[in-house]
XYZ file of C-alpha atoms in Angstrom:
538
model
C 151.660 121.804 -27.723
C 153.117 125.294 -27.385
C 151.783 127.689 -30.962
C 154.604 128.695 -32.676
C 155.637 130.373 -35.942
C 158.306 127.541 -36.825
C 157.908 126.080 -40.441
C 159.332 122.748 -41.399
C 162.087 124.506 -42.958
C 162.943 126.244 -39.860
C 162.950 122.733 -37.928
C 164.638 121.217 -40.686
C 167.626 123.345 -40.046
C 168.133 121.256 -36.467
C 171.159 119.024 -36.749
C 169.459 115.626 -37.808
C 171.709 113.555 -35.675
C 170.010 109.965 -35.632
C 169.594 110.356 -39.421
C 172.972 111.074 -39.944
C 173.984 108.038 -37.892
C 171.510 106.004 -39.500
C 172.954 106.766 -43.085
C 176.536 106.358 -42.000
C 175.726 102.689 -41.293
C 176.857 100.605 -44.058
C 175.274 97.404 -43.170
C 172.314 96.054 -45.165
C 169.410 94.875 -42.998
C 170.178 91.394 -44.415
C 173.090 91.697 -42.762
C 171.657 91.746 -39.669
C 170.024 88.801 -37.991
C 167.899 90.322 -35.581
C 166.524 92.941 -38.115
C 165.980 90.324 -40.633
C 163.865 88.404 -38.583
C 161.836 91.636 -37.486
C 161.171 92.480 -40.994
C 160.223 88.957 -42.032
C 157.687 88.947 -38.964
C 156.233 92.313 -40.081
C 155.411 91.141 -43.778
C 152.609 88.372 -42.801
C 151.520 90.224 -40.072
C 151.188 94.141 -40.788
C 151.415 93.650 -44.877
C 148.295 91.111 -44.551
C 146.024 94.049 -43.129
C 146.206 95.885 -46.265
C 145.978 92.449 -48.004
C 142.849 92.058 -46.484
C 141.609 95.449 -47.708
C 142.916 94.533 -51.326
C 140.843 91.254 -51.536
C 137.591 92.874 -50.276
C 137.654 95.647 -52.796
C 138.527 93.165 -55.823
C 136.251 90.339 -54.648
C 133.272 92.460 -54.427
C 134.204 93.864 -57.897
C 134.628 90.611 -59.279
C 131.654 88.492 -57.978
C 129.437 91.496 -59.456
C 130.764 89.519 -62.793
C 130.043 85.807 -61.412
C 126.436 84.899 -62.910
C 125.966 82.820 -60.033
C 126.433 85.744 -57.606
C 123.781 87.989 -59.559
C 121.410 85.452 -59.846
C 121.690 84.905 -56.071
C 121.187 88.441 -55.009
C 118.639 88.846 -57.731
C 120.923 91.315 -60.053
C 121.391 94.058 -57.748
C 121.290 97.608 -59.320
C 121.806 101.272 -58.238
C 121.690 101.928 -54.858
C 121.210 98.510 -53.550
C 124.750 97.575 -55.562
C 126.246 100.855 -54.148
C 125.330 99.856 -50.240
C 126.841 96.357 -50.944
C 130.190 97.786 -51.768
C 129.782 100.525 -49.654
C 128.893 98.436 -46.340
C 132.840 97.562 -45.874
C 133.282 101.485 -45.420
C 130.240 102.164 -43.185
C 131.319 99.290 -40.869
C 135.109 100.955 -40.663
C 133.541 104.435 -40.021
C 131.627 103.255 -36.857
C 134.890 101.755 -35.306
C 137.065 104.766 -35.605
C 136.071 107.024 -32.354
C 137.246 103.796 -30.550
C 140.793 103.458 -32.313
C 142.622 105.747 -30.038
C 141.555 104.624 -26.949
C 142.366 100.914 -28.204
C 145.397 101.632 -29.225
C 146.966 103.713 -26.345
C 145.256 100.798 -23.596
C 146.345 97.796 -25.225
C 149.199 98.453 -27.430
C 149.738 98.130 -31.393
C 149.880 94.038 -31.221
C 146.587 93.522 -28.745
C 144.702 96.017 -31.208
C 145.954 94.106 -34.294
C 144.841 90.865 -32.877
C 141.458 92.163 -31.797
C 140.639 93.878 -34.954
C 141.663 90.601 -36.747
C 139.446 88.607 -34.733
C 136.139 90.607 -35.731
C 137.118 90.085 -39.417
C 137.333 86.486 -39.178
C 133.726 86.460 -37.688
C 132.870 88.716 -40.489
C 134.111 86.582 -43.070
C 132.395 83.435 -41.936
C 128.962 85.419 -41.739
C 129.947 86.816 -45.305
C 130.306 83.183 -46.840
C 127.466 81.475 -45.466
C 125.049 84.506 -45.839
C 121.344 83.770 -46.808
C 119.928 86.552 -48.112
C 121.412 90.115 -49.128
C 120.765 91.672 -45.887
C 122.748 89.183 -44.205
C 125.551 89.992 -46.660
C 125.540 93.356 -45.912
C 125.768 93.211 -42.300
C 128.865 90.857 -42.693
C 130.620 93.203 -45.040
C 129.931 95.971 -42.021
C 131.528 93.502 -39.548
C 134.703 93.090 -41.567
C 134.670 96.653 -42.329
C 134.362 97.192 -38.361
C 137.524 95.235 -37.830
C 139.877 96.440 -40.604
C 140.849 100.185 -39.225
C 142.151 99.035 -35.889
C 144.347 96.615 -37.700
C 145.326 99.220 -40.263
C 145.922 102.151 -37.409
C 147.807 99.778 -35.312
C 149.731 97.963 -38.340
C 151.049 101.124 -40.184
C 152.336 102.985 -36.572
C 153.915 99.537 -35.711
C 155.923 99.556 -38.877
C 156.818 103.005 -38.432
C 158.022 102.472 -34.967
C 159.698 99.071 -35.072
C 161.638 100.164 -38.450
C 165.182 100.877 -38.868
C 165.308 104.521 -39.853
C 167.001 103.878 -43.200
C 164.292 101.447 -44.395
C 161.202 102.760 -42.553
C 159.848 105.063 -45.736
C 160.072 101.786 -47.803
C 158.481 99.084 -45.375
C 155.741 102.092 -44.502
C 155.115 101.981 -48.311
C 155.230 98.328 -49.184
C 152.549 98.325 -46.351
C 149.679 99.919 -48.405
C 151.129 98.232 -51.540
C 150.135 95.115 -50.136
C 146.766 95.770 -51.019
C 147.310 94.735 -54.501
C 148.630 91.487 -53.649
C 145.102 90.830 -51.922
C 143.476 92.192 -55.266
C 145.556 89.338 -57.279
C 144.777 86.930 -54.758
C 141.295 87.794 -55.144
C 140.748 88.177 -58.773
C 142.602 85.087 -59.322
C 140.110 83.279 -57.077
C 137.125 84.565 -58.513
C 138.404 83.875 -61.775
C 138.740 80.165 -60.897
C 135.055 79.931 -59.536
C 133.352 81.875 -62.114
C 132.553 78.834 -64.301
C 130.947 76.829 -61.144
C 127.431 76.577 -61.593
C 126.469 76.597 -57.761
C 126.650 79.045 -54.922
C 130.009 78.010 -54.164
C 131.029 79.976 -57.459
C 130.735 83.245 -54.572
C 130.648 81.411 -51.355
C 134.519 80.270 -51.712
C 135.781 83.559 -52.355
C 133.704 85.166 -49.793
C 134.997 82.665 -46.701
C 138.484 82.797 -47.994
C 138.597 86.615 -47.038
C 139.098 84.976 -43.377
C 142.989 83.819 -44.327
C 144.593 87.300 -44.107
C 143.401 87.910 -40.635
C 144.338 84.314 -39.790
C 147.725 85.135 -40.620
C 147.719 88.232 -38.443
C 146.399 86.340 -35.556
C 149.117 83.573 -35.818
C 152.205 86.054 -36.371
C 151.421 89.069 -34.217
C 152.900 87.804 -31.127
C 156.060 87.062 -32.863
C 156.680 90.704 -33.157
C 157.737 93.052 -30.252
C 155.268 95.924 -29.022
C 155.973 99.470 -30.020
C 159.387 101.161 -28.069
C 157.331 104.181 -28.006
C 154.225 103.054 -26.745
C 156.099 100.991 -24.204
C 157.764 104.655 -22.818
C 154.370 106.066 -22.612
C 153.627 103.029 -20.095
C 156.925 103.813 -18.121
C 158.309 100.423 -19.345
C 161.422 101.941 -20.488
C 163.618 99.118 -19.955
C 162.030 97.005 -22.158
C 161.629 99.753 -25.114
C 165.461 99.887 -24.939
C 166.207 96.325 -24.747
C 163.937 95.984 -27.929
C 166.052 99.165 -29.795
C 169.177 97.593 -29.018
C 168.054 94.124 -29.988
C 166.654 95.267 -33.459
C 168.568 98.710 -33.971
C 171.864 97.763 -32.198
C 173.358 95.674 -35.028
C 174.676 98.883 -36.842
C 178.161 99.836 -37.094
C 177.763 102.204 -34.221
C 175.016 100.397 -32.616
C 175.427 101.263 -29.083
C 175.955 104.753 -29.793
C 172.880 105.097 -32.199
C 170.525 103.487 -29.884
C 171.319 105.573 -26.907
C 170.900 108.600 -28.962
C 167.569 107.328 -30.341
C 166.305 106.377 -27.194
C 167.112 109.582 -25.488
C 165.595 111.642 -28.423
C 162.490 108.927 -28.164
C 162.086 109.705 -24.481
C 162.535 113.742 -24.538
C 160.234 114.305 -27.614
C 157.397 111.707 -26.393
C 157.720 113.353 -22.816
C 157.491 116.959 -24.872
C 154.346 115.821 -26.572
C 152.518 114.213 -23.687
C 153.080 117.089 -21.235
C 150.815 119.294 -23.537
C 148.477 116.273 -24.599
C 145.515 115.137 -22.790
C 145.141 112.135 -25.421
C 141.711 113.380 -26.521
C 140.046 114.105 -29.554
C 140.486 118.119 -28.814
C 144.033 117.682 -28.923
C 143.738 117.607 -32.789
C 142.087 121.253 -32.595
C 144.355 122.748 -29.934
C 147.210 124.503 -31.964
C 147.579 125.859 -35.377
C 150.101 122.956 -36.078
C 147.802 120.366 -35.326
C 145.013 122.049 -37.053
C 147.350 122.180 -40.325
C 147.887 118.387 -39.833
C 144.266 117.750 -39.448
C 143.289 119.854 -42.739
C 146.262 117.632 -44.529
C 144.744 114.606 -43.115
C 141.244 115.429 -44.040
C 142.036 116.299 -47.483
C 144.648 113.144 -47.915
C 141.884 110.612 -46.709
C 139.536 112.420 -49.414
C 141.998 112.244 -51.912
C 142.714 108.602 -51.556
C 139.289 107.781 -52.396
C 137.709 110.786 -54.564
C 140.888 110.232 -57.265
C 138.743 107.998 -59.504
C 140.297 104.756 -58.052
C 137.004 103.354 -56.860
C 135.692 103.465 -60.399
C 138.212 100.833 -61.144
C 138.465 98.903 -57.826
C 134.558 98.207 -57.376
C 132.918 98.770 -60.838
C 135.383 97.739 -63.430
C 132.656 95.306 -64.969
C 130.233 98.452 -65.349
C 132.490 100.602 -67.159
C 133.685 97.889 -69.456
C 130.175 96.847 -70.252
C 129.485 100.659 -71.212
C 131.981 100.528 -73.977
C 130.369 96.849 -75.324
C 132.653 94.469 -73.152
C 129.928 91.398 -72.071
C 131.786 88.513 -71.787
C 132.465 87.645 -68.003
C 135.254 85.318 -68.659
C 137.058 88.150 -70.418
C 136.630 90.945 -68.072
C 137.838 88.554 -65.070
C 141.259 88.393 -67.124
C 141.470 91.976 -67.578
C 140.621 92.258 -63.525
C 143.581 89.941 -62.783
C 145.845 91.840 -65.182
C 144.940 95.207 -63.703
C 145.819 93.660 -60.399
C 149.413 92.492 -61.300
C 149.844 95.631 -63.121
C 149.108 97.701 -60.360
C 151.224 95.549 -57.439
C 154.382 96.145 -59.973
C 153.919 99.898 -60.124
C 153.360 99.716 -56.411
C 156.503 98.081 -55.897
C 158.596 100.027 -57.953
C 157.219 103.245 -56.586
C 157.801 102.092 -52.653
C 161.726 101.640 -53.715
C 161.888 105.265 -54.629
C 160.473 106.716 -51.705
C 164.035 107.182 -50.442
C 165.387 109.029 -53.208
C 162.552 111.195 -54.271
C 161.078 114.163 -52.096
C 157.587 113.835 -50.816
C 156.178 116.746 -52.187
C 157.536 116.012 -55.648
C 156.020 112.374 -55.470
C 152.502 113.869 -54.451
C 152.674 116.643 -57.238
C 153.936 114.188 -60.108
C 150.778 111.925 -58.719
C 147.878 114.579 -58.802
C 149.081 116.122 -62.218
C 149.475 112.647 -63.950
C 146.201 111.636 -62.383
C 144.469 114.819 -63.937
C 146.247 114.469 -67.330
C 145.092 110.554 -67.392
C 141.518 111.181 -66.399
C 141.008 113.591 -68.955
C 142.378 111.519 -71.746
C 140.115 108.792 -70.088
C 137.019 111.015 -70.085
C 137.264 111.672 -73.850
C 138.227 108.119 -74.910
C 135.293 106.973 -73.189
C 132.985 109.769 -74.471
C 134.006 108.308 -78.266
C 133.600 105.079 -77.150
C 130.322 104.938 -75.593
C 128.988 107.168 -78.363
C 129.862 104.890 -80.765
C 128.733 102.069 -78.822
C 125.186 103.193 -78.502
C 125.122 104.173 -82.477
C 125.791 100.620 -82.970
C 129.199 101.158 -84.618
C 131.620 100.369 -81.969
C 134.765 102.266 -82.228
C 137.732 99.871 -81.587
C 140.356 102.434 -81.223
C 138.497 104.162 -78.564
C 138.024 100.973 -76.777
C 141.635 100.438 -76.789
C 142.228 104.077 -75.478
C 139.928 103.451 -72.848
C 141.695 100.219 -71.728
C 145.286 101.909 -71.842
C 143.930 104.898 -69.887
C 142.554 102.235 -67.055
C 146.218 100.519 -66.986
C 148.010 104.160 -67.189
C 146.121 105.030 -63.933
C 148.200 102.742 -61.879
C 151.343 103.952 -62.006
C 149.688 108.107 -61.771
C 147.770 106.865 -58.441
C 150.744 104.889 -57.188
C 152.926 107.865 -57.106
C 151.530 109.307 -53.934
C 148.256 107.756 -52.963
C 149.175 104.305 -52.437
C 153.039 104.293 -51.851
C 153.271 107.256 -49.648
C 149.886 107.404 -47.874
C 150.901 105.740 -44.474
C 154.573 106.703 -44.757
C 153.507 110.392 -44.680
C 150.845 109.829 -42.105
C 153.263 108.392 -39.743
C 155.713 111.285 -40.475
C 153.362 113.893 -40.297
C 151.884 112.962 -36.954
C 153.919 113.022 -33.615
C 153.408 109.993 -31.273
C 151.020 111.184 -28.858
C 148.289 111.902 -31.634
C 149.711 109.460 -33.959
C 146.775 106.868 -33.409
C 144.320 109.663 -33.427
C 145.900 111.214 -36.742
C 145.631 108.049 -38.675
C 142.231 107.069 -37.389
C 141.120 110.530 -38.644
C 142.791 110.004 -41.785
C 140.688 106.551 -42.058
C 137.345 108.120 -41.131
C 137.866 110.503 -44.224
C 138.943 107.881 -46.206
C 136.144 105.744 -45.426
C 133.575 108.219 -45.661
C 135.034 109.236 -49.099
C 135.062 105.460 -49.896
C 131.414 105.114 -48.756
C 130.014 107.760 -50.588
C 131.496 107.267 -54.093
C 131.189 103.477 -53.994
C 127.714 104.033 -53.368
C 126.915 106.994 -56.022
C 129.374 105.529 -58.793
C 126.912 102.794 -59.969
C 124.378 105.354 -59.796
C 126.425 108.007 -61.751
C 127.494 105.660 -64.481
C 123.987 104.401 -65.044
C 122.523 107.696 -65.394
C 125.223 110.081 -67.222
C 127.458 107.326 -68.471
C 130.914 109.207 -69.545
C 129.925 112.460 -68.347
C 130.241 111.382 -64.699
C 133.959 111.280 -65.501
C 134.156 114.957 -65.518
C 133.522 115.342 -61.977
C 136.539 113.426 -61.262
C 138.426 115.752 -63.256
C 137.513 118.826 -61.717
C 138.457 117.239 -58.331
C 141.752 116.244 -59.631
C 142.472 119.715 -60.675
C 141.623 120.755 -57.270
C 143.941 118.195 -55.710
C 147.245 119.708 -57.618
C 146.495 123.109 -56.194
C 146.054 121.661 -52.129
C 149.586 119.746 -52.556
C 151.221 122.450 -54.111
C 150.519 124.950 -51.201
C 149.886 122.564 -48.284
C 151.623 119.628 -48.299
C 155.112 120.105 -46.176
C 158.387 118.163 -46.938
C 159.248 115.439 -44.549
C 161.882 113.867 -46.283
C 165.038 112.261 -45.056
C 164.164 112.725 -41.275
C 163.360 110.520 -38.036
C 159.845 110.415 -36.746
C 160.865 112.607 -33.725
C 162.856 115.086 -35.896
C 159.463 115.315 -37.501
C 157.608 115.827 -34.319
C 157.505 119.744 -33.886
C 157.679 120.498 -37.706
C 154.838 122.939 -37.323
C 155.209 123.782 -33.633
C 157.554 126.070 -31.413
C 161.283 125.544 -32.676
C 162.180 125.393 -29.023
C 160.695 122.123 -28.482
C 162.961 120.672 -31.355
C 165.587 122.229 -30.202
C 165.341 120.632 -26.724
C 164.875 117.129 -28.585
C 167.982 117.806 -30.341
C 169.938 118.651 -27.317
C 168.972 115.668 -25.515
C 170.565 113.495 -28.724
C 173.580 115.893 -28.436
C 174.009 115.319 -24.923
C 174.305 111.605 -25.110
C 176.499 112.015 -28.733
C 178.515 114.597 -26.885
C 179.217 113.041 -23.594
C 180.475 109.818 -25.504
C 182.824 112.288 -27.892
C 183.745 114.035 -24.701
C 184.892 110.706 -23.419
C 187.027 109.918 -26.666
C 188.566 113.249 -26.712
C 189.513 113.190 -22.869
C 190.956 109.692 -23.523
C 192.997 111.296 -26.622
C 194.119 114.433 -24.617
C 195.546 112.091 -21.620
C 197.267 109.584 -24.387
C 198.945 112.856 -26.036
C 200.086 113.761 -22.365
C 201.669 110.511 -21.709
C 203.440 110.587 -25.009
C 204.668 114.381 -24.376
C 206.054 113.021 -20.809
C 207.708 110.065 -22.168
C 209.552 111.912 -24.659
C 210.500 114.454 -21.912
C 212.175 111.552 -19.922
C 213.737 109.977 -22.804
C 215.381 113.756 -23.321
């Protein structure tokens, strides 16, 4: 792509024809049978992907509280405990270089199918593990399969959804993580009192279920129209758009304009793209996307969420809570609360601008963590002195619950919505894979060092998160662009030469204008006919 000085604001001055046409559509998705079917199929397929991630994080968190799990694996502590949790992220890191090639060659659906098969294999090994090494390898296999599904699933939702509903659907994609957490927490709570190894083997084996859903439902979905265009299958792409996007009030006109915009934008992207990782470093615009993506990957895992997701039991034990059943109940309630917060925030993404939501997220997280650190210090100091501070304990629990709405405002609801919007089609798989790489690296690091930090320095470990969150506020304010209220093609060149954006807009105007010209010509003909009739009568 050409290097240009166009900013996101300048590109935003282009007339957003597709957005305008979509917003003029007064029908809701449930009034469109084909679109309703599409969304119903997207939920068990693509939403089930993040459900797997949520299931895994909550399961490994909850199993550490299950007595038979700790007995069977000889109560792992410190680095060993960290590597058991972090193995999932390590497996994901190993698969990431392959993802863009797999996505480009096989398409979104086959990529989801292949990743799901790998996770089925990993879940079976996990449930049948005979020793800790086998358990770690099984978790690495599970992690190896998940990124392919996440990259393909998030892209497929963004590329199939009708523009008006796309932000909500891509936001709900990540929110389904909490459904997985609730299911895993409830299962582990139910098996907690089983006196045999099945107390942990049952949850470990049941991680197979979300992947089976994906395998069963994925081919009920159409392929991404944008992927079909890149494979010279434009007729199929247009047929899919007409079927699912053509049920609006001005369906044919909308699909013609949308299709023209897709074709033009993808052609411009592919002219300068070699479909290699080097494309991400080629221009100043791409390098800015890369920096934003790298930081967002780190932010989603280094904002303190892994402490709650993986080591809630350790946190609560530091302040005197020892009963495993009580901790499991808190576990389940936090998962339910997180789901509620995530859904509410996802419904707001069509009303509140992206930068505003990210700034609200980072600032509230910083304030929450500072307060939590103070409460944790008071609670742990009192516990060590043998005089428990109940007020401080309640405050710690309060800020653990308060953390969820703060985090969900940006790093859950907006994550994939923003990634799909920031990256053009030609580099979208690579961009989301890059985000996954740094998210998984950050996740691996934090899940590995968290138990070591908590064990060695206790509440002081939380100070490191406070410092990092302060940096996040500054970075988001200065570096995050606004992407609210635009289609994917309207955002494709927001950091590049404005000429490219104008060319894509011109292609749409040609289609819409041609139709408008026909209408105007018919109107002129009718007027001439009326005038001639009047003259004849006179």
